């Protein structure tokens, strides 16, 4: 988390401020003989030249490999306790047609939580039966759309939703698979978790009422209760919180399973990644095994069969596959009390393309992307161009002392919750996303132009105002045909 101290306790001055820690960067990331960062076989300099900056870059092979590894890890863990598993990609992390294709081709389902996400998943050809639909306040229209599309499961988040989903399914003449979202009272974040008796938050029903509400769901002919669901938080580094949550959920699961078959247990997502290299999440295989073992032990204690398992990872699949490229505009040294100097490195994006630092105090890693330098590492804070002092992209890291205007820099692990949380603060157009693979680059999400923003202004659009923009994002369309792996 961003620190109020000048330098966070975990941050160490690197021996080499050009080094790319493998845990933080996409697996293909390396430097070419000119010292330029290369991702997916394409140099950052070429990407910046062709598409402009800021630029979201996603390493397609890396994302596909992480999806496949996630599935393999959970399949092996489930098999070790005699059950099976479904892994849904949590689209909220970053959803686009290309991403849906990558994850479904890897064998994952898709978890959506709005009509918009559902529309993307369906348009991209995801099998509706392998879509899970979440949300604490789904509209009746969204529920109807999901039912009509044949979505495999709808997660019932509150008592009020039971009738809404049951009625929509009855009207459509369907029996709708549903899960019931339950608060286990476990809050997990990074490597700590807190277990409380009650959860003071908007999602789900209380554990105490899960059996009663589950039984009510079972009273509807148009609903099929497939299992309970729980999601305990984000950026979780080990299995302890999941195991505690599973143990608690299994009390209600076992009671419901004794009344009628309850085939599944969904323990959500939240598997953590390294943002700075000081983050050390346990390998996903270890976490998966820890969870599966806890579920199997709990089921044995309660005398019920081990259910099929389901999970919904987002960040751990797409987060480390993404980097953002920026161009440095200004550098300002600021003396710190009794400590080193901090260099404010201002880049051409900011909280409109990555709001996580401002919103959650998230930490990130930054490196020079267009060259290397032998200069001594200097403490930097990468700031954006927005009119707000909290507009920080990287709270604290080190860059070579000679970082200056015109330098290309890359911020690592921006694949999740950056583009999906992008906004137009200060009328900054949202930037394109480019997928790189085997030396080729293609736009997978177009950027906006200032004209796009003006066209949404009813007054200005009516008067036909337009401006000439020379922003390089315009080139993203023409370059989209530039060829790329299918
Ligand atoms: N399933 C459910 C029900 C969720 O609410 C979430 C995330 C996930 C799965 C996926 O979690 P993941 O594996 O991606 O951690 N904007 C925040 C994260 C919000 C997560 C919301 N729910 C951030 O940027 O850190």
GROMACS .gro file of C-alpha atoms and ligand atoms in nm:
model
  511
    1UNK     CA    1   0.000   0.000   0.000
    2UNK     CA    2   0.113   0.356  -0.068
    3UNK     CA    3   0.301   0.484   0.229
    4UNK     CA    4   0.285   0.813   0.414
    5UNK     CA    5   0.655   0.761   0.485
    6UNK     CA    6   0.881   0.901   0.215
    7UNK     CA    7   1.002   0.555   0.123
    8UNK     CA    8   0.788   0.248   0.194
    9UNK     CA    9   0.950  -0.006   0.423
   10UNK     CA   10   0.945  -0.284   0.164
   11UNK     CA   11   1.121  -0.082  -0.107
   12UNK     CA   12   1.493  -0.141  -0.157
   13UNK     CA   13   1.715   0.057  -0.393
   14UNK     CA   14   1.792  -0.193  -0.671
   15UNK     CA   15   2.148  -0.277  -0.771
   16UNK     CA   16   2.031  -0.236  -1.129
   17UNK     CA   17   1.739  -0.002  -1.198
   18UNK     CA   18   1.708  -0.152  -1.547
   19UNK     CA   19   1.645  -0.508  -1.424
   20UNK     CA   20   1.310  -0.670  -1.504
   21UNK     CA   21   1.199  -0.888  -1.210
   22UNK     CA   22   1.043  -1.199  -1.365
   23UNK     CA   23   0.765  -1.213  -1.104
   24UNK     CA   24   0.639  -0.870  -1.205
   25UNK     CA   25   0.677  -0.852  -1.585
   26UNK     CA   26   0.510  -1.061  -1.858
   27UNK     CA   27   0.704  -1.382  -1.922
   28UNK     CA   28   0.824  -1.263  -2.264
   29UNK     CA   29   0.961  -0.931  -2.131
   30UNK     CA   30   1.332  -0.875  -2.190
   31UNK     CA   31   1.568  -0.609  -2.322
   32UNK     CA   32   1.703  -0.618  -2.678
   33UNK     CA   33   2.065  -0.539  -2.766
   34UNK     CA   34   1.983  -0.166  -2.761
   35UNK     CA   35   1.844  -0.199  -2.409
   36UNK     CA   36   1.485  -0.148  -2.517
   37UNK     CA   37   1.206  -0.333  -2.340
   38UNK     CA   38   1.056  -0.603  -2.563
   39UNK     CA   39   0.719  -0.767  -2.488
   40UNK     CA   40   0.564  -1.037  -2.706
   41UNK     CA   41   0.853  -0.991  -2.946
   42UNK     CA   42   0.775  -0.622  -3.009
   43UNK     CA   43   0.985  -0.339  -2.869
   44UNK     CA   44   0.820  -0.079  -2.652
   45UNK     CA   45   0.976   0.188  -2.871
   46UNK     CA   46   0.808   0.048  -3.182
   47UNK     CA   47   0.475   0.020  -3.002
   48UNK     CA   48   0.498   0.378  -2.879
   49UNK     CA   49   0.592   0.500  -3.225
   50UNK     CA   50   0.307   0.314  -3.391
   51UNK     CA   51   0.024   0.358  -3.142
   52UNK     CA   52   0.133   0.652  -2.925
   53UNK     CA   53   0.141   0.668  -2.548
   54UNK     CA   54  -0.005   0.604  -2.300
   55UNK     CA   55  -0.059   0.255  -2.433
   56UNK     CA   56  -0.196  -0.059  -2.271
   57UNK     CA   57   0.002  -0.359  -2.399
   58UNK     CA   58  -0.108  -0.718  -2.331
   59UNK     CA   59   0.114  -1.019  -2.391
   60UNK     CA   60  -0.131  -1.263  -2.549
   61UNK     CA   61   0.077  -1.578  -2.498
   62UNK     CA   62   0.138  -1.487  -2.136
   63UNK     CA   63  -0.235  -1.434  -2.070
   64UNK     CA   64  -0.325  -1.760  -2.243
   65UNK     CA   65  -0.056  -1.946  -2.046
   66UNK     CA   66  -0.175  -1.804  -1.713
   67UNK     CA   67  -0.534  -1.906  -1.793
   68UNK     CA   68  -0.417  -2.258  -1.880
   69UNK     CA   69  -0.198  -2.283  -1.570
   70UNK     CA   70  -0.483  -2.166  -1.348
   71UNK     CA   71  -0.715  -2.432  -1.487
   72UNK     CA   72  -0.449  -2.704  -1.465
   73UNK     CA   73  -0.370  -2.610  -1.103
   74UNK     CA   74  -0.732  -2.632  -0.993
   75UNK     CA   75  -0.801  -2.946  -1.198
   76UNK     CA   76  -0.507  -3.122  -1.034
   77UNK     CA   77  -0.612  -3.005  -0.687
   78UNK     CA   78  -0.974  -3.108  -0.742
   79UNK     CA   79  -0.869  -3.448  -0.879
   80UNK     CA   80  -0.651  -3.505  -0.573
   81UNK     CA   81  -0.965  -3.495  -0.355
   82UNK     CA   82  -1.177  -3.690  -0.601
   83UNK     CA   83  -1.377  -3.409  -0.756
   84UNK     CA   84  -1.379  -3.176  -1.058
   85UNK     CA   85  -1.371  -2.799  -1.104
   86UNK     CA   86  -1.498  -2.518  -1.324
   87UNK     CA   87  -1.283  -2.208  -1.352
   88UNK     CA   88  -1.452  -1.889  -1.467
   89UNK     CA   89  -1.248  -1.590  -1.581
   90UNK     CA   90  -1.372  -1.284  -1.386
   91UNK     CA   91  -1.438  -1.040  -1.669
   92UNK     CA   92  -1.439  -0.736  -1.443
   93UNK     CA   93  -1.058  -0.749  -1.442
   94UNK     CA   94  -1.053  -0.676  -1.816
   95UNK     CA   95  -1.308  -0.794  -2.070
   96UNK     CA   96  -1.288  -0.767  -2.448
   97UNK     CA   97  -1.367  -0.993  -2.742
   98UNK     CA   98  -1.005  -1.107  -2.770
   99UNK     CA   99  -0.973  -1.182  -2.400
  100UNK     CA  100  -1.294  -1.384  -2.400
  101UNK     CA  101  -1.154  -1.590  -2.687
  102UNK     CA  102  -0.818  -1.645  -2.513
  103UNK     CA  103  -0.972  -1.763  -2.187
  104UNK     CA  104  -1.245  -1.977  -2.340
  105UNK     CA  105  -0.994  -2.142  -2.572
  106UNK     CA  106  -0.793  -2.222  -2.258
  107UNK     CA  107  -1.101  -2.403  -2.121
  108UNK     CA  108  -1.236  -2.142  -1.881
  109UNK     CA  109  -1.592  -2.017  -1.843
  110UNK     CA  110  -1.666  -1.645  -1.804
  111UNK     CA  111  -1.796  -1.465  -1.496
  112UNK     CA  112  -1.986  -1.145  -1.577
  113UNK     CA  113  -2.155  -0.901  -1.342
  114UNK     CA  114  -2.351  -0.660  -1.562
  115UNK     CA  115  -2.556  -0.667  -1.879
  116UNK     CA  116  -2.264  -0.496  -2.053
  117UNK     CA  117  -2.016  -0.768  -1.956
  118UNK     CA  118  -2.271  -1.031  -2.054
  119UNK     CA  119  -2.309  -0.866  -2.394
  120UNK     CA  120  -1.932  -0.877  -2.454
  121UNK     CA  121  -1.904  -1.242  -2.349
  122UNK     CA  122  -2.196  -1.347  -2.570
  123UNK     CA  123  -2.083  -1.138  -2.868
  124UNK     CA  124  -1.737  -1.294  -2.838
  125UNK     CA  125  -1.890  -1.639  -2.866
  126UNK     CA  126  -1.859  -1.764  -2.507
  127UNK     CA  127  -2.077  -2.071  -2.447
  128UNK     CA  128  -2.373  -1.931  -2.247
  129UNK     CA  129  -2.386  -2.252  -2.043
  130UNK     CA  130  -2.034  -2.166  -1.917
  131UNK     CA  131  -2.120  -1.811  -1.815
  132UNK     CA  132  -2.190  -1.720  -1.452
  133UNK     CA  133  -2.384  -1.400  -1.390
  134UNK     CA  134  -2.313  -1.202  -1.073
  135UNK     CA  135  -2.427  -0.869  -0.932
  136UNK     CA  136  -2.590  -0.742  -0.614
  137UNK     CA  137  -2.848  -0.536  -0.802
  138UNK     CA  138  -2.918  -0.695  -1.138
  139UNK     CA  139  -3.209  -0.529  -1.315
  140UNK     CA  140  -3.506  -0.739  -1.419
  141UNK     CA  141  -3.409  -0.667  -1.780
  142UNK     CA  142  -3.055  -0.799  -1.715
  143UNK     CA  143  -3.193  -1.111  -1.547
  144UNK     CA  144  -3.432  -1.172  -1.838
  145UNK     CA  145  -3.152  -1.128  -2.089
  146UNK     CA  146  -2.931  -1.374  -1.901
  147UNK     CA  147  -3.212  -1.631  -1.874
  148UNK     CA  148  -3.303  -1.596  -2.241
  149UNK     CA  149  -2.938  -1.628  -2.344
  150UNK     CA  150  -2.920  -1.959  -2.157
  151UNK     CA  151  -2.661  -1.848  -1.903
  152UNK     CA  152  -2.555  -2.151  -1.700
  153UNK     CA  153  -2.582  -1.999  -1.355
  154UNK     CA  154  -2.711  -1.678  -1.206
  155UNK     CA  155  -2.574  -1.592  -0.864
  156UNK     CA  156  -2.860  -1.491  -0.637
  157UNK     CA  157  -2.724  -1.216  -0.418
  158UNK     CA  158  -3.025  -1.131  -0.202
  159UNK     CA  159  -3.365  -1.263  -0.103
  160UNK     CA  160  -3.538  -1.008  -0.325
  161UNK     CA  161  -3.366  -1.156  -0.629
  162UNK     CA  162  -3.512  -1.503  -0.579
  163UNK     CA  163  -3.855  -1.408  -0.712
  164UNK     CA  164  -3.707  -1.198  -0.990
  165UNK     CA  165  -3.495  -1.483  -1.124
  166UNK     CA  166  -3.768  -1.743  -1.065
  167UNK     CA  167  -4.027  -1.533  -1.250
  168UNK     CA  168  -3.794  -1.460  -1.542
  169UNK     CA  169  -3.712  -1.831  -1.575
  170UNK     CA  170  -4.080  -1.930  -1.551
  171UNK     CA  171  -4.173  -1.676  -1.819
  172UNK     CA  172  -3.900  -1.815  -2.044
  173UNK     CA  173  -4.010  -2.171  -1.971
  174UNK     CA  174  -3.669  -2.260  -1.832
  175UNK     CA  175  -3.523  -2.411  -1.519
  176UNK     CA  176  -3.245  -2.169  -1.429
  177UNK     CA  177  -2.932  -2.288  -1.251
  178UNK     CA  178  -2.857  -2.057  -0.957
  179UNK     CA  179  -2.596  -2.018  -0.688
  180UNK     CA  180  -2.657  -1.842  -0.357
  181UNK     CA  181  -2.395  -1.588  -0.256
  182UNK     CA  182  -2.316  -1.614   0.114
  183UNK     CA  183  -2.106  -1.397   0.344
  184UNK     CA  184  -1.869  -1.625   0.524
  185UNK     CA  185  -1.750  -1.344   0.753
  186UNK     CA  186  -1.396  -1.384   0.621
  187UNK     CA  187  -1.223  -1.077   0.477
  188UNK     CA  188  -0.896  -1.146   0.310
  189UNK     CA  189  -0.640  -0.916   0.164
  190UNK     CA  190  -0.289  -1.007   0.059
  191UNK     CA  191  -0.146  -1.244   0.318
  192UNK     CA  192  -0.374  -1.146   0.602
  193UNK     CA  193  -0.730  -1.238   0.667
  194UNK     CA  194  -0.979  -1.141   0.927
  195UNK     CA  195  -1.266  -1.365   1.027
  196UNK     CA  196  -1.566  -1.199   1.188
  197UNK     CA  197  -1.909  -1.321   1.286
  198UNK     CA  198  -2.086  -1.079   1.053
  199UNK     CA  199  -2.006  -0.896   0.736
  200UNK     CA  200  -2.106  -0.533   0.706
  201UNK     CA  201  -2.112  -0.517   0.328
  202UNK     CA  202  -2.356  -0.519   0.038
  203UNK     CA  203  -2.290  -0.858  -0.118
  204UNK     CA  204  -2.467  -1.181  -0.036
  205UNK     CA  205  -2.682  -1.325   0.242
  206UNK     CA  206  -2.566  -1.404   0.594
  207UNK     CA  207  -2.426  -1.746   0.672
  208UNK     CA  208  -2.689  -1.792   0.942
  209UNK     CA  209  -2.971  -1.766   0.688
  210UNK     CA  210  -2.809  -1.957   0.403
  211UNK     CA  211  -2.996  -2.283   0.470
  212UNK     CA  212  -3.332  -2.111   0.507
  213UNK     CA  213  -3.284  -1.906   0.189
  214UNK     CA  214  -3.139  -2.200  -0.002
  215UNK     CA  215  -3.444  -2.404   0.096
  216UNK     CA  216  -3.670  -2.125  -0.027
  217UNK     CA  217  -3.491  -2.127  -0.362
  218UNK     CA  218  -3.550  -2.500  -0.384
  219UNK     CA  219  -3.923  -2.437  -0.355
  220UNK     CA  220  -3.934  -2.285  -0.705
  221UNK     CA  221  -3.982  -2.521  -1.000
  222UNK     CA  222  -3.807  -2.273  -1.227
  223UNK     CA  223  -3.489  -2.265  -1.017
  224UNK     CA  224  -3.217  -2.526  -0.968
  225UNK     CA  225  -2.988  -2.452  -0.672
  226UNK     CA  226  -2.646  -2.582  -0.778
  227UNK     CA  227  -2.449  -2.455  -0.482
  228UNK     CA  228  -2.333  -2.183  -0.246
  229UNK     CA  229  -2.093  -1.908  -0.346
  230UNK     CA  230  -1.850  -1.693  -0.156
  231UNK     CA  231  -1.586  -1.436  -0.257
  232UNK     CA  232  -1.365  -1.319   0.027
  233UNK     CA  233  -1.155  -1.042  -0.126
  234UNK     CA  234  -0.867  -0.949  -0.353
  235UNK     CA  235  -0.491  -0.981  -0.377
  236UNK     CA  236  -0.482  -1.288  -0.152
  237UNK     CA  237  -0.142  -1.457  -0.131
  238UNK     CA  238  -0.218  -1.796   0.026
  239UNK     CA  239  -0.497  -2.045   0.096
  240UNK     CA  240  -0.563  -1.970   0.465
  241UNK     CA  241  -0.854  -1.727   0.413
  242UNK     CA  242  -1.013  -1.951   0.149
  243UNK     CA  243  -0.980  -2.252   0.377
  244UNK     CA  244  -1.141  -2.068   0.671
  245UNK     CA  245  -1.420  -1.946   0.446
  246UNK     CA  246  -1.477  -2.295   0.302
  247UNK     CA  247  -1.497  -2.444   0.651
  248UNK     CA  248  -1.763  -2.193   0.748
  249UNK     CA  249  -1.959  -2.237   0.425
  250UNK     CA  250  -1.952  -2.614   0.455
  251UNK     CA  251  -2.173  -2.600   0.765
  252UNK     CA  252  -2.457  -2.459   0.552
  253UNK     CA  253  -2.355  -2.663   0.248
  254UNK     CA  254  -2.371  -2.987   0.445
  255UNK     CA  255  -2.710  -2.906   0.589
  256UNK     CA  256  -2.850  -2.828   0.245
  257UNK     CA  257  -2.676  -3.129   0.091
  258UNK     CA  258  -2.842  -3.359   0.345
  259UNK     CA  259  -3.185  -3.233   0.231
  260UNK     CA  260  -3.122  -3.265  -0.146
  261UNK     CA  261  -2.822  -3.296  -0.377
  262UNK     CA  262  -2.606  -2.983  -0.381
  263UNK     CA  263  -2.346  -3.053  -0.647
  264UNK     CA  264  -2.114  -2.754  -0.626
  265UNK     CA  265  -1.924  -2.506  -0.408
  266UNK     CA  266  -1.793  -2.181  -0.561
  267UNK     CA  267  -1.520  -2.005  -0.363
  268UNK     CA  268  -1.481  -1.700  -0.588
  269UNK     CA  269  -1.160  -1.531  -0.701
  270UNK     CA  270  -0.905  -1.299  -0.547
  271UNK     CA  271  -0.573  -1.477  -0.612
  272UNK     CA  272  -0.293  -1.221  -0.573
  273UNK     CA  273  -0.009  -1.117  -0.803
  274UNK     CA  274   0.324  -0.940  -0.755
  275UNK     CA  275   0.305  -0.567  -0.828
  276UNK     CA  276   0.642  -0.479  -0.679
  277UNK     CA  277   0.878  -0.776  -0.660
  278UNK     CA  278   0.848  -0.760  -0.279
  279UNK     CA  279   0.502  -0.917  -0.323
  280UNK     CA  280   0.536  -1.293  -0.300
  281UNK     CA  281   0.210  -1.478  -0.360
  282UNK     CA  282   0.230  -1.855  -0.312
  283UNK     CA  283   0.226  -2.052  -0.639
  284UNK     CA  284  -0.132  -2.108  -0.755
  285UNK     CA  285  -0.081  -2.488  -0.745
  286UNK     CA  286  -0.009  -2.464  -0.372
  287UNK     CA  287  -0.310  -2.239  -0.307
  288UNK     CA  288  -0.539  -2.465  -0.511
  289UNK     CA  289  -0.424  -2.772  -0.321
  290UNK     CA  290  -0.464  -2.597   0.015
  291UNK     CA  291  -0.823  -2.502  -0.068
  292UNK     CA  292  -0.919  -2.842  -0.212
  293UNK     CA  293  -0.774  -3.018   0.093
  294UNK     CA  294  -0.964  -2.789   0.332
  295UNK     CA  295  -1.289  -2.857   0.144
  296UNK     CA  296  -1.228  -3.234   0.145
  297UNK     CA  297  -1.144  -3.233   0.518
  298UNK     CA  298  -1.455  -3.030   0.596
  299UNK     CA  299  -1.676  -3.260   0.390
  300UNK     CA  300  -1.537  -3.563   0.570
  301UNK     CA  301  -1.610  -3.401   0.907
  302UNK     CA  302  -1.966  -3.323   0.800
  303UNK     CA  303  -2.018  -3.660   0.633
  304UNK     CA  304  -2.112  -3.522   0.292
  305UNK     CA  305  -1.959  -3.592  -0.051
  306UNK     CA  306  -1.694  -3.349  -0.179
  307UNK     CA  307  -1.880  -3.114  -0.416
  308UNK     CA  308  -1.756  -3.000  -0.755
  309UNK     CA  309  -1.555  -2.684  -0.705
  310UNK     CA  310  -1.572  -2.353  -0.891
  311UNK     CA  311  -1.346  -2.047  -0.888
  312UNK     CA  312  -1.346  -1.704  -1.050
  313UNK     CA  313  -0.994  -1.562  -1.091
  314UNK     CA  314  -0.950  -1.238  -1.285
  315UNK     CA  315  -0.640  -1.046  -1.182
  316UNK     CA  316  -0.407  -1.349  -1.163
  317UNK     CA  317  -0.478  -1.430  -1.529
  318UNK     CA  318  -0.467  -1.092  -1.698
  319UNK     CA  319  -0.285  -0.866  -1.448
  320UNK     CA  320   0.076  -0.973  -1.501
  321UNK     CA  321   0.023  -1.005  -1.879
  322UNK     CA  322  -0.026  -0.628  -1.914
  323UNK     CA  323   0.209  -0.332  -1.907
  324UNK     CA  324   0.139   0.037  -1.971
  325UNK     CA  325   0.378   0.253  -2.170
  326UNK     CA  326   0.405   0.624  -2.097
  327UNK     CA  327   0.621   0.911  -2.217
  328UNK     CA  328   0.790   1.128  -1.958
  329UNK     CA  329   0.707   1.499  -1.984
  330UNK     CA  330   0.871   1.660  -1.683
  331UNK     CA  331   1.098   1.562  -1.394
  332UNK     CA  332   1.107   1.757  -1.069
  333UNK     CA  333   1.341   1.680  -0.777
  334UNK     CA  334   1.193   1.739  -0.431
  335UNK     CA  335   1.403   1.720  -0.111
  336UNK     CA  336   1.257   1.488   0.151
  337UNK     CA  337   1.286   1.547   0.525
  338UNK     CA  338   1.604   1.386   0.647
  339UNK     CA  339   1.607   1.148   0.353
  340UNK     CA  340   1.686   1.124  -0.013
  341UNK     CA  341   1.550   1.337  -0.293
  342UNK     CA  342   1.240   1.222  -0.466
  343UNK     CA  343   1.205   1.284  -0.836
  344UNK     CA  344   0.852   1.346  -0.955
  345UNK     CA  345   0.841   1.194  -1.301
  346UNK     CA  346   0.527   1.319  -1.475
  347UNK     CA  347   0.392   1.108  -1.759
  348UNK     CA  348   0.129   1.160  -2.028
  349UNK     CA  349  -0.144   0.950  -1.860
  350UNK     CA  350  -0.240   0.897  -1.498
  351UNK     CA  351  -0.551   0.829  -1.296
  352UNK     CA  352  -0.765   0.816  -1.612
  353UNK     CA  353  -0.583   0.502  -1.735
  354UNK     CA  354  -0.483   0.361  -1.395
  355UNK     CA  355  -0.685   0.477  -1.097
  356UNK     CA  356  -0.575   0.192  -0.868
  357UNK     CA  357  -0.296   0.386  -0.700
  358UNK     CA  358  -0.523   0.681  -0.623
  359UNK     CA  359  -0.817   0.458  -0.527
  360UNK     CA  360  -0.654   0.179  -0.328
  361UNK     CA  361  -0.299   0.297  -0.259
  362UNK     CA  362  -0.179   0.023  -0.494
  363UNK     CA  363   0.193  -0.023  -0.557
  364UNK     CA  364   0.355  -0.066  -0.897
  365UNK     CA  365   0.694  -0.115  -1.061
  366UNK     CA  366   0.833   0.124  -1.324
  367UNK     CA  367   1.131   0.084  -1.558
  368UNK     CA  368   1.285   0.273  -1.848
  369UNK     CA  369   1.143   0.111  -2.162
  370UNK     CA  370   1.327   0.282  -2.447
  371UNK     CA  371   1.685   0.243  -2.320
  372UNK     CA  372   1.897   0.138  -2.026
  373UNK     CA  373   2.116   0.364  -1.821
  374UNK     CA  374   2.415   0.307  -1.592
  375UNK     CA  375   2.330   0.608  -1.377
  376UNK     CA  376   2.268   0.560  -1.005
  377UNK     CA  377   1.907   0.466  -0.919
  378UNK     CA  378   1.700   0.759  -0.790
  379UNK     CA  379   1.384   0.740  -0.586
  380UNK     CA  380   1.093   0.837  -0.811
  381UNK     CA  381   0.720   0.891  -0.790
  382UNK     CA  382   0.550   0.860  -1.126
  383UNK     CA  383   0.272   1.117  -1.144
  384UNK     CA  384   0.008   1.166  -1.412
  385UNK     CA  385  -0.108   1.472  -1.600
  386UNK     CA  386  -0.440   1.519  -1.421
  387UNK     CA  387  -0.528   1.819  -1.215
  388UNK     CA  388  -0.511   1.646  -0.880
  389UNK     CA  389  -0.217   1.590  -0.647
  390UNK     CA  390  -0.335   1.233  -0.578
  391UNK     CA  391  -0.289   1.156  -0.947
  392UNK     CA  392  -0.007   0.908  -0.894
  393UNK     CA  393   0.067   0.602  -1.104
  394UNK     CA  394   0.367   0.462  -0.916
  395UNK     CA  395   0.399   0.578  -0.558
  396UNK     CA  396   0.761   0.476  -0.507
  397UNK     CA  397   1.024   0.299  -0.714
  398UNK     CA  398   1.371   0.368  -0.851
  399UNK     CA  399   1.473   0.481  -1.201
  400UNK     CA  400   1.819   0.570  -1.329
  401UNK     CA  401   1.912   0.922  -1.221
  402UNK     CA  402   1.917   1.057  -1.577
  403UNK     CA  403   1.548   0.979  -1.648
  404UNK     CA  404   1.419   1.281  -1.835
  405UNK     CA  405   1.167   1.434  -2.074
  406UNK     CA  406   1.100   1.214  -2.376
  407UNK     CA  407   1.196   0.891  -2.200
  408UNK     CA  408   0.964   0.600  -2.255
  409UNK     CA  409   0.874   0.420  -1.931
  410UNK     CA  410   0.677   0.103  -1.867
  411UNK     CA  411   0.465   0.023  -1.563
  412UNK     CA  412   0.428  -0.349  -1.494
  413UNK     CA  413   0.126  -0.563  -1.406
  414UNK     CA  414  -0.140  -0.325  -1.534
  415UNK     CA  415  -0.346  -0.588  -1.717
  416UNK     CA  416  -0.619  -0.607  -1.454
  417UNK     CA  417  -0.849  -0.332  -1.328
  418UNK     CA  418  -0.671  -0.055  -1.520
  419UNK     CA  419  -0.843  -0.044  -1.859
  420UNK     CA  420  -1.162  -0.171  -1.696
  421UNK     CA  421  -1.158   0.122  -1.451
  422UNK     CA  422  -1.045   0.379  -1.709
  423UNK     CA  423  -1.229   0.707  -1.715
  424UNK     CA  424  -1.234   1.043  -1.891
  425UNK     CA  425  -1.132   1.267  -1.601
  426UNK     CA  426  -1.017   1.604  -1.734
  427UNK     CA  427  -1.157   1.507  -2.075
  428UNK     CA  428  -0.870   1.274  -2.145
  429UNK     CA  429  -0.969   1.015  -2.410
  430UNK     CA  430  -0.938   0.651  -2.305
  431UNK     CA  431  -0.638   0.480  -2.459
  432UNK     CA  432  -0.625   0.174  -2.685
  433UNK     CA  433  -0.522  -0.177  -2.584
  434UNK     CA  434  -0.271  -0.356  -2.806
  435UNK     CA  435  -0.207  -0.731  -2.794
  436UNK     CA  436   0.146  -0.846  -2.874
  437UNK     CA  437   0.249  -1.195  -2.973
  438UNK     CA  438   0.534  -1.349  -3.174
  439UNK     CA  439   0.663  -1.012  -3.287
  440UNK     CA  440   0.327  -0.878  -3.402
  441UNK     CA  441   0.098  -0.618  -3.250
  442UNK     CA  442  -0.269  -0.551  -3.305
  443UNK     CA  443  -0.528  -0.330  -3.143
  444UNK     CA  444  -0.781  -0.533  -2.943
  445UNK     CA  445  -0.966  -0.232  -2.801
  446UNK     CA  446  -0.970   0.098  -2.984
  447UNK     CA  447  -0.885   0.419  -2.806
  448UNK     CA  448  -1.103   0.726  -2.799
  449UNK     CA  449  -1.031   1.058  -2.963
  450UNK     CA  450  -1.119   1.403  -2.843
  451UNK     CA  451  -1.383   1.404  -3.117
  452UNK     CA  452  -1.539   1.097  -2.955
  453UNK     CA  453  -1.568   1.291  -2.632
  454UNK     CA  454  -1.709   1.599  -2.806
  455UNK     CA  455  -1.964   1.384  -2.989
  456UNK     CA  456  -2.116   1.281  -2.655
  457UNK     CA  457  -2.160   1.642  -2.550
  458UNK     CA  458  -2.521   1.703  -2.658
  459UNK     CA  459  -2.477   2.077  -2.696
  460UNK     CA  460  -2.154   2.057  -2.891
  461UNK     CA  461  -2.262   1.760  -3.101
  462UNK     CA  462  -2.578   1.950  -3.205
  463UNK     CA  463  -2.371   2.245  -3.326
  464UNK     CA  464  -2.144   2.009  -3.520
  465UNK     CA  465  -1.828   2.121  -3.344
  466UNK     CA  466  -1.518   1.925  -3.416
  467UNK     CA  467  -1.152   1.973  -3.355
  468UNK     CA  468  -0.848   1.855  -3.539
  469UNK     CA  469  -0.663   1.602  -3.329
  470UNK     CA  470  -0.322   1.476  -3.406
  471UNK     CA  471  -0.324   1.227  -3.129
  472UNK     CA  472  -0.154   0.906  -3.231
  473UNK     CA  473  -0.443   0.695  -3.104
  474UNK     CA  474  -0.603   0.758  -3.442
  475UNK     CA  475  -0.347   0.525  -3.591
  476UNK     CA  476  -0.482   0.236  -3.389
  477UNK     CA  477  -0.757   0.167  -3.643
  478UNK     CA  478  -0.532   0.158  -3.944
  479UNK     CA  479  -0.279  -0.053  -3.762
  480UNK     CA  480  -0.545  -0.301  -3.656
  481UNK     CA  481  -0.517  -0.461  -3.998
  482UNK     CA  482  -0.143  -0.482  -3.957
  483UNK     CA  483  -0.157  -0.853  -3.905
  484UNK     CA  484  -0.132  -1.063  -3.598
  485UNK     CA  485  -0.170  -1.418  -3.495
  486UNK     CA  486  -0.529  -1.535  -3.492
  487LIG     N1  487  -1.558  -1.309  -0.817
  487LIG     C1  488  -1.626  -1.211  -0.755
  487LIG     C2  489  -1.759  -1.234  -0.704
  487LIG     C3  490  -1.566  -1.084  -0.741
  487LIG     O1  491  -1.631  -0.987  -0.679
  487LIG     C4  492  -1.435  -1.062  -0.792
  487LIG     C5  493  -1.371  -0.932  -0.780
  487LIG     C6  494  -1.370  -1.168  -0.858
  487LIG     C7  495  -1.435  -1.291  -0.867
  487LIG     C8  496  -1.234  -1.155  -0.920
  487LIG     O2  497  -1.136  -1.120  -0.828
  487LIG     P1  498  -0.980  -1.121  -0.873
  487LIG     O3  499  -0.941  -1.266  -0.896
  487LIG     O4  500  -0.969  -1.043  -1.002
  487LIG     O5  501  -0.908  -1.054  -0.762
  487LIG     N2  502  -1.093  -0.305  -0.852
  487LIG     C9  503  -1.022  -0.378  -0.748
  487LIG    C10  504  -1.062  -0.519  -0.743
  487LIG    C11  505  -1.210  -0.537  -0.727
  487LIG    C12  506  -1.246  -0.680  -0.728
  487LIG    C13  507  -1.392  -0.697  -0.728
  487LIG     N3  508  -1.434  -0.830  -0.733
  487LIG    C14  509  -0.873  -0.366  -0.774
  487LIG     O6  510  -0.835  -0.304  -0.873
  487LIG     O7  511  -0.791  -0.417  -0.698
   0.00000   0.00000   0.00000
